[in-house]
Amino acid sequence: MQIKNLMSEDLITVDKDQNLSDALKLFRKHNVSRLPVVNHKELVGIISERDIATKLGSSKSESMPASRFHISSVMVKDVITVPETMQLGEVAKIMLDNGIGSVPVMKDDEMVGIVSKADFVTLAVGIAFDKIAVKEIMTKDVVAVAPTDRLVHARRQMMDANVGRLPVIDDDELVGMITSKDLMRAFIDFRKNVPEKYQKTQIKEVFVEDIMSSNPSYVSKEMSISEVSKIMMETGYNGLPVVEEGKVVGIITQTDILRLIEKLES
């Protein structure tokens, strides 16, 4: 199948000279986590919630509100694109090799769509995926944080592991989840509510438990990839902890499913 048959043609873009606040409004309005960045309709970058969380959590940019940042100062400038005629498996490999969550799709140097890991997940529903269990493809080496860890530590863990979500574990028990979206919103709220002169010291007093989602959804290692994909599609979650006898034994993410599809398509 060519990627043009899977891509989203409903392109929501942001201008490079707009500010982060504008991007945040678009994220919320359209329930997306990344946006192509344009300049006079030409693709010049891409920006994600993770990019914003990374930027706002940096000591170099501390104290500055989101409205002070132009999109161009946060976006990824070296955008990887694919032609609309490229095969699914090839696109999946490009995304996996480069650790990216989406790629703009081009036709004659014009952006005609975008494809994300979430789009690939829609393919993982059906007989072939009913026969594959979570335990066969889940990530077993789970990067996690504790509820009493600082917010800045969670940000660093996500950056180092290049992941967008972390299970929160206390005494071997899953007690929450924290995502790039949670981090982004927390940094923005912090800058709004804490006077600038106190931010450097008080950011260290914001903990994971202050912003994590409690009572998180999870799956079992015996569930099928088809079942998990349906849950991801219904909830919008891009990763789910795998729990056995009350303990986290892995995590199943859109990346794991993308890797499976790439393997099956090759």
XYZ file of N, CA and C in Angstrom:
798
model
N 0.841 -1.200 0.000
C 0.000 0.000 0.000
C 0.879 1.253 0.000
N 0.501 2.224 -0.802
C 1.235 3.485 -0.821
C 0.780 4.368 0.343
N 1.702 5.204 0.818
C 1.422 5.997 2.013
C 0.280 6.993 1.795
N 0.024 7.379 0.555
C -1.068 8.320 0.285
C -2.426 7.740 0.669
N -2.500 6.404 0.766
C -3.758 5.757 1.133
C -3.964 5.677 2.641
N -2.949 6.070 3.412
C -3.045 6.046 4.870
C -2.961 7.444 5.478
N -2.279 8.343 4.808
C -2.020 9.684 5.359
C -3.304 10.463 5.625
N -3.186 11.436 6.523
C -4.271 12.389 6.759
C -4.081 13.566 5.807
N -5.130 13.893 5.070
C -5.062 15.014 4.135
C -5.524 16.319 4.781
N -6.074 16.198 5.982
C -6.566 17.382 6.702
C -5.381 18.049 7.405
N -4.687 18.907 6.686
C -3.450 19.497 7.192
C -3.710 20.700 8.091
N -3.249 20.601 9.327
C -3.313 21.729 10.263
C -1.886 22.205 10.451
N -1.608 23.428 10.085
C -0.240 23.945 10.139
C -0.167 25.181 11.026
N 1.053 25.561 11.378
C 1.290 26.777 12.151
C 2.427 27.534 11.466
N 2.342 28.861 11.494
C 3.364 29.687 10.854
C 4.586 29.816 11.751
N 5.749 29.867 11.162
C 6.998 29.913 11.942
C 7.094 31.167 12.806
N 6.386 32.247 12.430
C 6.462 33.494 13.182
C 5.389 33.626 14.257
N 4.498 32.633 14.341
C 3.546 32.615 15.448
C 4.276 32.187 16.717
N 3.610 32.332 17.873
C 4.284 31.954 19.116
C 3.745 30.633 19.657
N 4.392 30.142 20.704
C 4.019 28.837 21.251
C 2.572 28.795 21.717
N 2.075 29.907 22.213
C 0.679 29.945 22.666
C -0.269 29.600 21.522
N 0.061 30.068 20.313
C -0.765 29.747 19.145
C -0.729 28.250 18.851
N 0.454 27.649 18.971
C 0.585 26.209 18.739
C -0.218 25.421 19.768
N -0.178 25.870 21.018
C -0.906 25.171 22.085
C -2.406 25.180 21.819
N -2.911 26.304 21.333
C -4.345 26.390 21.014
C -4.716 25.405 19.912
N -3.836 25.280 18.917
C -4.093 24.346 17.817
C -4.018 22.897 18.291
N -3.050 22.590 19.159
C -2.960 21.246 19.738
C -4.276 20.872 20.408
N -4.786 21.795 21.234
C -6.012 21.521 21.989
C -7.227 21.424 21.076
N -7.355 22.385 20.167
C -8.532 22.444 19.298
C -8.660 21.216 18.416
N -7.538 20.757 17.880
C -7.582 19.661 16.913
C -7.136 18.320 17.493
N -6.811 18.308 18.786
C -6.397 17.081 19.472
C -5.247 16.384 18.742
N -4.208 17.179 18.438
C -3.007 16.638 17.804
C -1.813 16.922 18.706
N -0.705 16.226 18.465
C 0.469 16.418 19.314
C 1.664 16.979 18.546
N 1.490 17.189 17.238
C 2.562 17.790 16.436
C 1.951 18.525 15.247
N 2.673 19.549 14.789
C 2.170 20.379 13.694
C 3.288 20.682 12.690
N 3.000 20.584 11.391
C 3.959 21.081 10.406
C 4.048 22.611 10.520
N 5.249 23.137 10.327
C 5.474 24.584 10.407
C 5.721 25.109 8.998
N 5.030 26.197 8.651
C 5.155 26.727 7.297
C 5.613 28.182 7.307
N 6.145 28.584 6.164
C 6.499 29.981 5.908
C 6.029 30.285 4.496
N 4.990 31.108 4.377
C 4.374 31.378 3.070
C 3.987 30.062 2.388
N 3.357 29.196 3.164
C 2.843 27.891 2.698
C 3.925 26.854 2.408
N 5.184 27.233 2.566
C 6.272 26.276 2.352
C 6.639 25.601 3.666
N 6.802 24.289 3.640
C 7.160 23.528 4.834
C 8.579 23.869 5.262
N 8.737 24.332 6.511
C 10.070 24.715 7.002
C 10.434 24.023 8.320
N 9.502 23.270 8.904
C 9.807 22.620 10.176
C 8.635 21.815 10.698
N 8.803 21.255 11.866
C 7.719 20.536 12.545
C 7.901 20.757 14.039
N 6.790 20.870 14.768
C 6.864 21.131 16.208
C 5.931 20.170 16.935
N 6.381 19.662 18.072
C 5.588 18.700 18.839
C 5.483 19.125 20.300
N 4.567 18.488 21.006
C 4.431 18.752 22.442
C 5.735 18.430 23.162
N 6.405 17.395 22.707
C 7.665 17.014 23.352
C 8.729 18.088 23.149
N 8.760 18.687 21.946
C 9.704 19.781 21.681
C 9.461 20.951 22.633
N 8.175 21.253 22.855
C 7.823 22.385 23.717
C 8.178 22.083 25.172
N 7.875 20.858 25.619
C 8.208 20.478 26.995
C 9.714 20.545 27.226
N 10.480 20.112 26.219
C 11.941 20.154 26.321
C 12.443 21.587 26.408
N 11.899 22.449 25.560
C 12.338 23.847 25.521
C 11.967 24.582 26.805
N 10.721 24.447 27.240
C 10.268 25.193 28.413
C 10.909 24.684 29.704
N 11.377 23.448 29.685
C 12.025 22.906 30.874
C 13.508 23.201 30.939
N 14.039 23.838 29.897
C 15.463 24.130 29.839
C 15.830 25.322 30.721
N 16.950 25.222 31.412
C 17.394 26.323 32.269
C 17.750 27.557 31.441
N 18.110 27.343 30.175
C 18.464 28.472 29.302
C 17.266 29.365 29.001
N 16.096 28.775 29.047
C 14.908 29.558 28.695
C 13.964 29.727 29.883
N 14.464 29.475 31.078
C 13.608 29.566 32.254
C 13.076 30.988 32.433
N 11.926 31.092 33.008
C 11.246 32.344 33.344
C 10.511 32.986 32.169
N 10.790 32.558 30.936
C 10.112 33.170 29.791
C 8.773 32.489 29.529
N 7.683 33.253 29.413
C 6.378 32.653 29.123
C 6.314 32.113 27.703
N 5.376 31.196 27.464
C 5.262 30.577 26.143
C 5.022 31.606 25.051
N 4.333 32.682 25.391
C 4.012 33.706 24.392
C 5.255 34.443 23.875
N 6.371 34.308 24.597
C 7.603 35.003 24.198
C 8.422 34.201 23.166
N 8.081 32.930 22.986
C 8.828 32.087 22.053
C 8.148 32.030 20.699
N 8.907 32.276 19.653
C 8.395 32.057 18.305
C 8.524 30.568 17.987
N 7.614 30.084 17.155
C 7.650 28.684 16.732
C 9.020 28.337 16.148
N 9.591 29.269 15.403
C 10.865 29.013 14.718
C 12.005 28.708 15.682
N 11.887 29.149 16.951
C 12.963 28.921 17.914
C 12.845 27.561 18.612
N 11.735 26.879 18.394
C 11.495 25.601 19.070
C 11.387 24.445 18.076
N 10.916 24.727 16.890
C 10.641 23.675 15.900
C 11.903 22.906 15.487
N 11.681 21.690 14.987
C 12.747 20.911 14.360
C 12.817 21.376 12.912
N 13.993 21.860 12.515
C 14.127 22.471 11.185
C 14.419 21.448 10.083
N 15.166 20.405 10.411
C 15.515 19.411 9.389
C 14.401 18.370 9.290
N 13.386 18.710 8.531
C 12.204 17.852 8.449
C 12.419 16.726 7.448
N 12.132 15.514 7.900
C 12.184 14.359 7.006
C 10.811 14.222 6.360
N 10.774 14.146 5.048
C 9.515 13.990 4.324
C 9.568 12.739 3.467
N 8.401 12.308 2.993
C 8.334 11.137 2.109
C 7.409 11.448 0.939
N 7.660 10.838 -0.231
C 6.750 11.018 -1.367
C 5.468 10.218 -1.166
N 4.382 10.682 -1.745
C 3.090 10.032 -1.535
C 3.031 8.611 -2.094
N 3.951 8.290 -2.986
C 3.949 6.956 -3.604
C 4.796 5.938 -2.841
N 5.453 6.366 -1.758
C 6.300 5.443 -0.999
C 5.434 4.378 -0.305
N 5.971 3.172 -0.225
C 5.246 2.068 0.406
C 5.239 2.201 1.930
N 4.192 1.654 2.537
C 4.020 1.729 4.003
C 5.248 1.267 4.761
N 5.772 0.109 4.385
C 6.904 -0.460 5.106
C 8.126 0.439 5.071
N 8.344 1.092 3.939
C 9.487 2.001 3.806
C 9.323 3.226 4.709
N 8.104 3.755 4.750
C 7.834 4.920 5.608
C 8.009 4.541 7.079
N 7.494 3.377 7.451
C 7.632 2.907 8.836
C 9.103 2.801 9.219
N 9.920 2.275 8.313
C 11.359 2.127 8.590
C 12.019 3.494 8.779
N 11.663 4.457 7.954
C 12.220 5.808 8.082
C 11.863 6.409 9.438
N 10.620 6.239 9.856
C 10.181 6.785 11.142
C 10.911 6.112 12.301
N 11.082 4.802 12.213
C 11.766 4.062 13.273
C 13.257 4.400 13.316
N 13.891 4.444 12.155
C 15.329 4.724 12.095
C 15.671 6.110 12.631
N 14.732 7.055 12.465
C 14.990 8.435 12.865
C 14.304 8.834 14.169
N 13.584 7.893 14.782
C 12.939 8.166 16.063
C 11.927 9.294 16.004
N 11.137 9.341 14.924
C 10.162 10.422 14.762
C 8.738 9.871 14.766
N 7.800 10.721 15.187
C 6.412 10.279 15.347
C 5.525 10.529 14.150
N 5.997 11.352 13.202
C 5.188 11.629 12.018
C 6.085 12.138 10.901
N 5.593 12.022 9.670
C 6.318 12.579 8.523
C 5.333 13.254 7.572
N 5.661 14.472 7.123
C 4.855 15.097 6.076
C 5.001 14.310 4.769
N 3.920 14.270 4.013
C 3.900 13.542 2.743
C 3.854 14.559 1.600
N 4.736 14.363 0.604
C 4.907 15.363 -0.450
C 4.501 14.827 -1.823
N 4.046 15.774 -2.659
C 3.792 15.500 -4.072
C 4.297 16.708 -4.861
N 5.304 16.483 -5.701
C 5.877 17.578 -6.498
C 6.268 18.771 -5.623
N 7.011 18.502 -4.548
C 7.507 19.550 -3.640
C 6.408 20.280 -2.865
N 5.203 19.754 -2.881
C 4.108 20.358 -2.115
C 3.614 19.361 -1.062
N 3.390 19.843 0.162
C 2.892 18.975 1.218
C 1.412 18.676 0.980
N 1.092 17.389 0.873
C -0.291 17.004 0.594
C -0.918 16.207 1.735
N -0.114 15.893 2.749
C -0.655 15.141 3.872
C 0.399 14.924 4.944
N -0.001 14.238 5.984
C 0.934 13.874 7.059
C 0.521 12.507 7.584
N 1.499 11.700 7.928
C 1.203 10.377 8.475
C 1.921 10.231 9.800
N 1.220 9.672 10.789
C 1.768 9.520 12.137
C 1.718 8.062 12.571
N 2.365 7.799 13.699
C 2.310 6.444 14.257
C 0.861 6.031 14.516
N 0.035 6.988 14.945
C -1.369 6.690 15.229
C -2.088 6.181 13.979
N -1.712 6.700 12.803
C -2.315 6.221 11.557
C -1.950 4.764 11.317
N -0.702 4.409 11.598
C -0.273 3.019 11.420
C -1.008 2.078 12.375
N -1.300 2.573 13.578
C -2.005 1.736 14.565
C -3.369 1.290 14.033
N -3.997 2.130 13.204
C -5.311 1.764 12.660
C -5.231 0.522 11.767
N -4.024 0.216 11.294
C -3.843 -0.964 10.449
C -3.721 -2.245 11.268
N -3.453 -2.087 12.567
C -3.157 -3.258 13.414
C -4.411 -3.831 14.063
N -5.506 -3.757 13.347
C -6.765 -4.317 13.834
C -7.237 -5.330 12.793
N -7.376 -6.572 13.206
C -7.792 -7.588 12.241
C -7.230 -8.946 12.593
N -7.556 -9.905 11.756
C -7.230 -11.308 12.049
C -5.739 -11.532 12.296
N -4.892 -10.950 11.449
C -3.445 -11.173 11.593
C -2.939 -10.697 12.949
N -3.508 -9.596 13.442
C -3.041 -9.015 14.701
C -3.768 -9.598 15.918
N -4.857 -10.340 15.657
C -5.545 -11.062 16.750
C -4.658 -12.180 17.273
N -3.756 -12.647 16.408
C -2.944 -13.819 16.754
C -1.604 -13.455 17.384
N -1.334 -12.169 17.515
C -0.058 -11.732 18.104
C -0.333 -11.126 19.472
N 0.341 -11.625 20.502
C 0.110 -11.162 21.871
C 1.042 -10.002 22.214
N 0.602 -9.202 23.154
C 1.383 -8.057 23.630
C 2.788 -8.475 24.038
N 2.890 -9.614 24.727
C 4.184 -10.055 25.265
C 5.222 -10.280 24.168
N 4.752 -10.488 22.917
C 5.678 -10.768 21.816
C 6.383 -9.518 21.305
N 5.784 -8.354 21.506
C 6.405 -7.143 20.947
C 6.587 -6.005 21.960
N 6.111 -6.179 23.182
C 6.197 -5.082 24.164
C 7.652 -4.759 24.504
N 7.858 -3.547 24.980
C 9.173 -3.136 25.467
C 9.279 -3.568 26.928
N 10.260 -4.418 27.213
C 10.372 -4.951 28.579
C 11.218 -4.069 29.482
N 12.143 -3.331 28.886
C 13.023 -2.459 29.671
C 12.308 -1.118 29.879
N 11.530 -1.029 30.939
C 10.657 0.131 31.163
C 11.392 1.241 31.914
N 11.349 2.434 31.337
C 11.858 3.624 32.019
C 10.695 4.199 32.814
N 10.879 4.365 34.115
C 9.787 4.822 34.971
C 10.286 5.861 35.961
N 9.346 6.529 36.611
C 9.671 7.491 37.660
C 8.812 7.193 38.880
N 9.205 7.782 40.008
C 8.435 7.651 41.245
C 7.599 8.917 41.447
N 6.503 8.823 42.195
C 5.672 10.008 42.410
C 6.412 11.145 43.115
N 7.445 10.795 43.882
C 8.193 11.820 44.615
C 9.391 12.364 43.845
N 9.582 11.886 42.607
C 10.633 12.461 41.760
C 10.227 13.865 41.325
N 11.214 14.714 41.101
C 10.925 16.070 40.650
C 10.518 16.081 39.173
N 9.745 17.080 38.831
C 9.305 17.255 37.450
C 10.484 17.361 36.488
N 11.519 18.076 36.896
C 12.690 18.251 36.027
C 13.405 16.912 35.784
N 13.324 16.007 36.766
C 13.915 14.680 36.590
C 13.119 13.885 35.558
N 11.787 13.967 35.614
C 10.938 13.257 34.645
C 11.223 13.757 33.228
N 11.405 15.074 33.090
C 11.734 15.653 31.786
C 13.041 15.066 31.265
N 14.042 15.000 32.122
C 15.348 14.464 31.727
C 15.248 12.988 31.332
N 14.458 12.218 32.071
C 14.276 10.795 31.760
C 13.645 10.620 30.378
N 12.635 11.436 30.072
C 11.983 11.355 28.763
C 12.961 11.710 27.650
N 13.752 12.757 27.882
C 14.717 13.183 26.862
C 15.772 12.111 26.618
N 16.316 11.555 27.693
C 17.386 10.562 27.564
C 16.906 9.284 26.883
N 15.650 8.901 27.193
C 15.115 7.655 26.635
C 14.376 7.880 25.318
N 14.209 9.168 24.943
C 13.458 9.529 23.738
C 12.072 8.898 23.736
N 11.354 9.089 24.841
C 9.983 8.580 24.963
C 9.061 9.729 25.335
N 7.777 9.519 25.108
C 6.808 10.569 25.391
C 5.931 10.311 26.594
N 6.173 9.178 27.280
C 5.368 8.875 28.475
C 6.140 7.957 29.403
N 5.883 8.097 30.690
C 6.564 7.282 31.698
C 5.555 6.753 32.708
N 5.599 5.456 33.016
C 4.798 4.951 34.125
C 5.344 5.522 35.443
N 4.445 5.762 36.365
C 4.843 6.223 37.703
C 4.632 5.048 38.652
N 5.726 4.615 39.276
C 5.696 3.398 40.094
C 6.109 3.705 41.526
N 5.326 3.188 42.455
C 5.602 3.367 43.885
C 5.512 2.004 44.560
N 6.616 1.565 45.186
C 6.651 0.229 45.813
C 6.219 -0.864 44.837
N 6.765 -0.808 43.629
C 6.485 -1.792 42.564
C 5.054 -1.738 42.029
N 4.278 -0.776 42.477
C 2.883 -0.684 42.034
C 2.702 0.502 41.091
N 1.951 0.287 40.006
C 1.649 1.360 39.065
C 0.642 2.319 39.700
N 1.045 3.575 39.846
C 0.158 4.556 40.496
C -0.212 5.720 39.579
N 0.430 5.797 38.403
C 0.110 6.899 37.511
C 0.889 6.837 36.213
N 0.613 7.826 35.342
C 1.364 8.008 34.097
C 1.650 9.492 33.950
N 2.790 9.802 33.340
C 3.127 11.190 33.058
C 3.592 11.259 31.600
N 3.078 12.245 30.864
C 3.353 12.336 29.431
C 3.993 13.674 29.071
N 4.442 13.758 27.826
C 4.992 15.030 27.324
C 3.950 16.138 27.434
N 2.701 15.794 27.154
C 1.618 16.778 27.260
C 1.493 17.285 28.691
N 1.587 16.371 29.671
C 1.520 16.774 31.083
C 2.672 17.722 31.425
N 3.877 17.373 30.957
C 5.046 18.211 31.217
C 4.880 19.597 30.604
N 4.451 19.619 29.355
C 4.290 20.883 28.648
C 3.316 21.797 29.398
N 2.165 21.250 29.765
C 1.154 22.055 30.459
C 1.647 22.512 31.836
N 2.395 21.631 32.505
C 2.894 21.977 33.838
C 3.896 23.125 33.768
N 4.807 23.073 32.804
C 5.789 24.153 32.667
C 5.111 25.482 32.305
N 4.090 25.405 31.459
C 3.375 26.625 31.071
C 2.638 27.215 32.267
N 1.916 26.379 33.010
C 1.179 26.855 34.190
C 2.122 27.416 35.244
N 3.263 26.747 35.408
C 4.239 27.193 36.400
C 4.720 28.604 36.073
N 5.039 28.848 34.825
C 5.536 30.167 34.425
C 4.474 31.246 34.580
N 3.213 30.847 34.410
C 2.120 31.820 34.550
C 1.886 32.193 36.011
N 2.012 31.203 36.883
C 1.571 31.379 38.271
C 2.663 31.718 39.275
N 3.913 31.500 38.926
C 5.018 31.753 39.868
C 5.802 32.982 39.408
N 5.970 33.977 40.274
C 6.754 35.165 39.908
C 8.149 34.777 39.417
N 8.636 35.509 38.437
C 9.894 35.163 37.779
C 11.060 34.973 38.748
N 11.140 35.835 39.759
C 12.303 35.770 40.667
C 12.318 34.507 41.533
N 11.163 33.824 41.628
C 11.100 32.605 42.453
C 11.159 31.315 41.621
N 11.104 31.450 40.291
C 10.949 30.259 39.456
C 12.126 29.291 39.547
N 13.327 29.818 39.589
C 14.505 28.939 39.575
C 14.532 27.994 40.767
N 14.108 28.481 41.927
C 14.115 27.626 43.122
C 12.840 26.795 43.234
N 11.700 27.376 42.863
C 10.426 26.683 43.083
C 10.151 25.574 42.073
N 10.798 25.632 40.902
C 10.589 24.553 39.935
C 11.059 23.219 40.518
N 12.015 23.281 41.436
C 12.517 22.058 42.066
C 11.527 21.478 43.070
N 10.477 22.252 43.377
C 9.476 21.781 44.331
C 8.215 21.260 43.636
N 8.278 21.108 42.318
C 7.159 20.508 41.585
C 7.498 19.037 41.353
N 6.608 18.163 41.811
C 6.884 16.733 41.774
C 5.971 16.008 40.786
N 6.398 14.823 40.415
C 5.632 14.004 39.469
C 4.200 13.814 39.944
N 4.019 13.546 41.231
C 2.674 13.290 41.755
C 1.754 14.498 41.622
N 2.338 15.688 41.448
C 1.528 16.902 41.309
C 0.844 16.986 39.950
N 1.404 16.322 38.946
C 0.837 16.484 37.602
C 0.497 15.168 36.892
N 0.842 14.037 37.483
C 0.592 12.756 36.816
C -0.899 12.448 36.742
N -1.259 11.564 35.807
C -2.622 11.043 35.734
C -2.698 9.832 36.661
N -3.647 9.861 37.587
C -3.812 8.734 38.514
C -4.725 7.666 37.900
N -4.744 6.494 38.497
C -5.569 5.365 38.034
C -5.410 5.135 36.528
N -4.177 4.932 36.073
C -3.942 4.800 34.627
C -4.483 3.496 34.048
N -4.810 3.537 32.760
C -5.212 2.326 32.052
C -3.984 1.450 31.847
N -4.196 0.148 31.817
C -3.092 -0.772 31.540
C -3.642 -2.006 30.838
N -2.746 -2.820 30.315
C -3.160 -4.033 29.607
C -2.375 -5.214 30.153
N -2.817 -6.411 29.770
C -2.093 -7.624 30.167
C -1.234 -8.094 29.007
N -0.231 -8.885 29.318
C 0.694 -9.332 28.274
C 0.074 -10.375 27.345
N -1.085 -10.929 27.751
C -1.752 -11.928 26.920
C -2.740 -11.307 25.939
N -3.041 -10.032 26.085
C -3.968 -9.379 25.163
C -3.386 -9.351 23.763
N -4.255 -9.302 22.761
C -3.777 -9.265 21.382
C -3.441 -7.836 20.968
N -2.593 -7.730 19.951
C -2.231 -6.414 19.417
C -3.473 -5.734 18.843
N -4.378 -6.515 18.304
C -5.621 -5.967 17.774
C -6.424 -5.281 18.882
N -6.528 -5.928 20.036
C -7.265 -5.351 21.178
C -6.605 -4.056 21.663
N -5.285 -4.109 21.781
C -4.541 -2.935 22.266
C -4.670 -1.770 21.287
N -4.610 -2.076 20.009
C -4.736 -1.030 18.988
C -6.095 -0.346 19.079
N -7.128 -1.122 19.322
C -8.477 -0.551 19.469
C -8.533 0.390 20.670
N -7.881 -0.014 21.764
C -7.853 0.842 22.961
C -7.133 2.150 22.653
N -5.997 2.054 21.956
C -5.243 3.260 21.598
C -6.075 4.183 20.706
N -6.785 3.607 19.767
C -7.605 4.395 18.846
C -8.758 5.075 19.583
N -9.355 4.366 20.547
C -10.501 4.913 21.282
C -10.093 5.979 22.296
N -8.928 5.802 22.902
C -8.513 6.699 23.984
C -7.541 7.796 23.534
N -6.836 7.540 22.423
C -5.803 8.487 22.007
C -4.486 8.266 22.723
N -4.410 7.239 23.607
C -3.153 6.942 24.299
C -2.153 6.373 23.290
N -0.892 6.805 23.395
C 0.106 6.240 22.480
C 0.987 5.203 23.158
N 0.653 4.854 24.390
C 1.372 3.810 25.095
C 0.596 3.360 26.320
N 0.710 2.080 26.647
C -0.005 1.521 27.802
C 0.921 0.601 28.590
N 0.979 0.769 29.919
C 1.785 -0.154 30.717
C 1.211 -1.569 30.636
N 2.095 -2.537 30.736
C 1.681 -3.944 30.766
C 1.869 -4.426 32.201
N 0.774 -4.870 32.814
C 0.807 -5.222 34.237
C 0.460 -6.696 34.431
N 1.245 -7.353 35.278
C 1.003 -8.751 35.622
C 1.141 -8.912 37.131
N 0.102 -9.436 37.756
C 0.081 -9.632 39.215
C 0.451 -8.350 39.947
N -0.086 -7.243 39.440
C 0.097 -5.951 40.106
C 1.398 -5.237 39.803
N 2.290 -5.887 39.040
C 3.585 -5.277 38.744
C 3.709 -4.928 37.258
N 4.405 -3.837 36.989
C 4.645 -3.425 35.601
C 5.754 -4.297 35.027
N 5.418 -5.032 33.954
C 6.398 -5.938 33.339
C 6.824 -5.454 31.949
N 6.215 -4.361 31.509
C 6.565 -3.824 30.197
C 5.691 -2.651 29.838
N 5.873 -2.168 28.627
C 5.011 -1.111 28.102
C 4.829 -1.383 26.615
N 3.614 -1.191 26.119
C 3.328 -1.372 24.700
C 2.987 -0.004 24.122
N 3.710 0.393 23.099
C 3.557 1.737 22.546
C 3.257 1.685 21.048
N 2.886 2.847 20.517
C 2.683 2.956 19.074
C 3.964 2.576 18.331
N 5.108 2.878 18.926
C 6.387 2.540 18.287
C 6.552 1.031 18.156
N 6.151 0.291 19.184
C 6.233 -1.171 19.124
C 5.347 -1.712 18.003
N 4.152 -1.137 17.862
C 3.227 -1.573 16.814
C 3.749 -1.180 15.442
N 4.325 0.009 15.334
C 4.932 0.449 14.078
C 6.054 -0.508 13.668
N 6.866 -0.921 14.652
C 7.971 -1.841 14.375
C 7.434 -3.187 13.853
N 6.322 -3.635 14.426
C 5.697 -4.892 13.981
C 5.201 -4.762 12.546
N 4.530 -3.649 12.232
C 4.013 -3.440 10.890
C 5.151 -3.367 9.880
N 6.226 -2.682 10.245
C 7.379 -2.587 9.347
C 7.950 -3.980 9.056
N 7.990 -4.818 10.085
C 8.511 -6.178 9.929
C 7.603 -7.007 9.009
N 6.295 -6.855 9.195
C 5.340 -7.624 8.391
C 5.294 -7.137 6.946
N 5.560 -5.856 6.754
C 5.493 -5.273 5.406
C 6.770 -5.493 4.607
N 7.867 -5.787 5.315
C 9.158 -5.918 4.602
C 9.328 -7.285 3.968
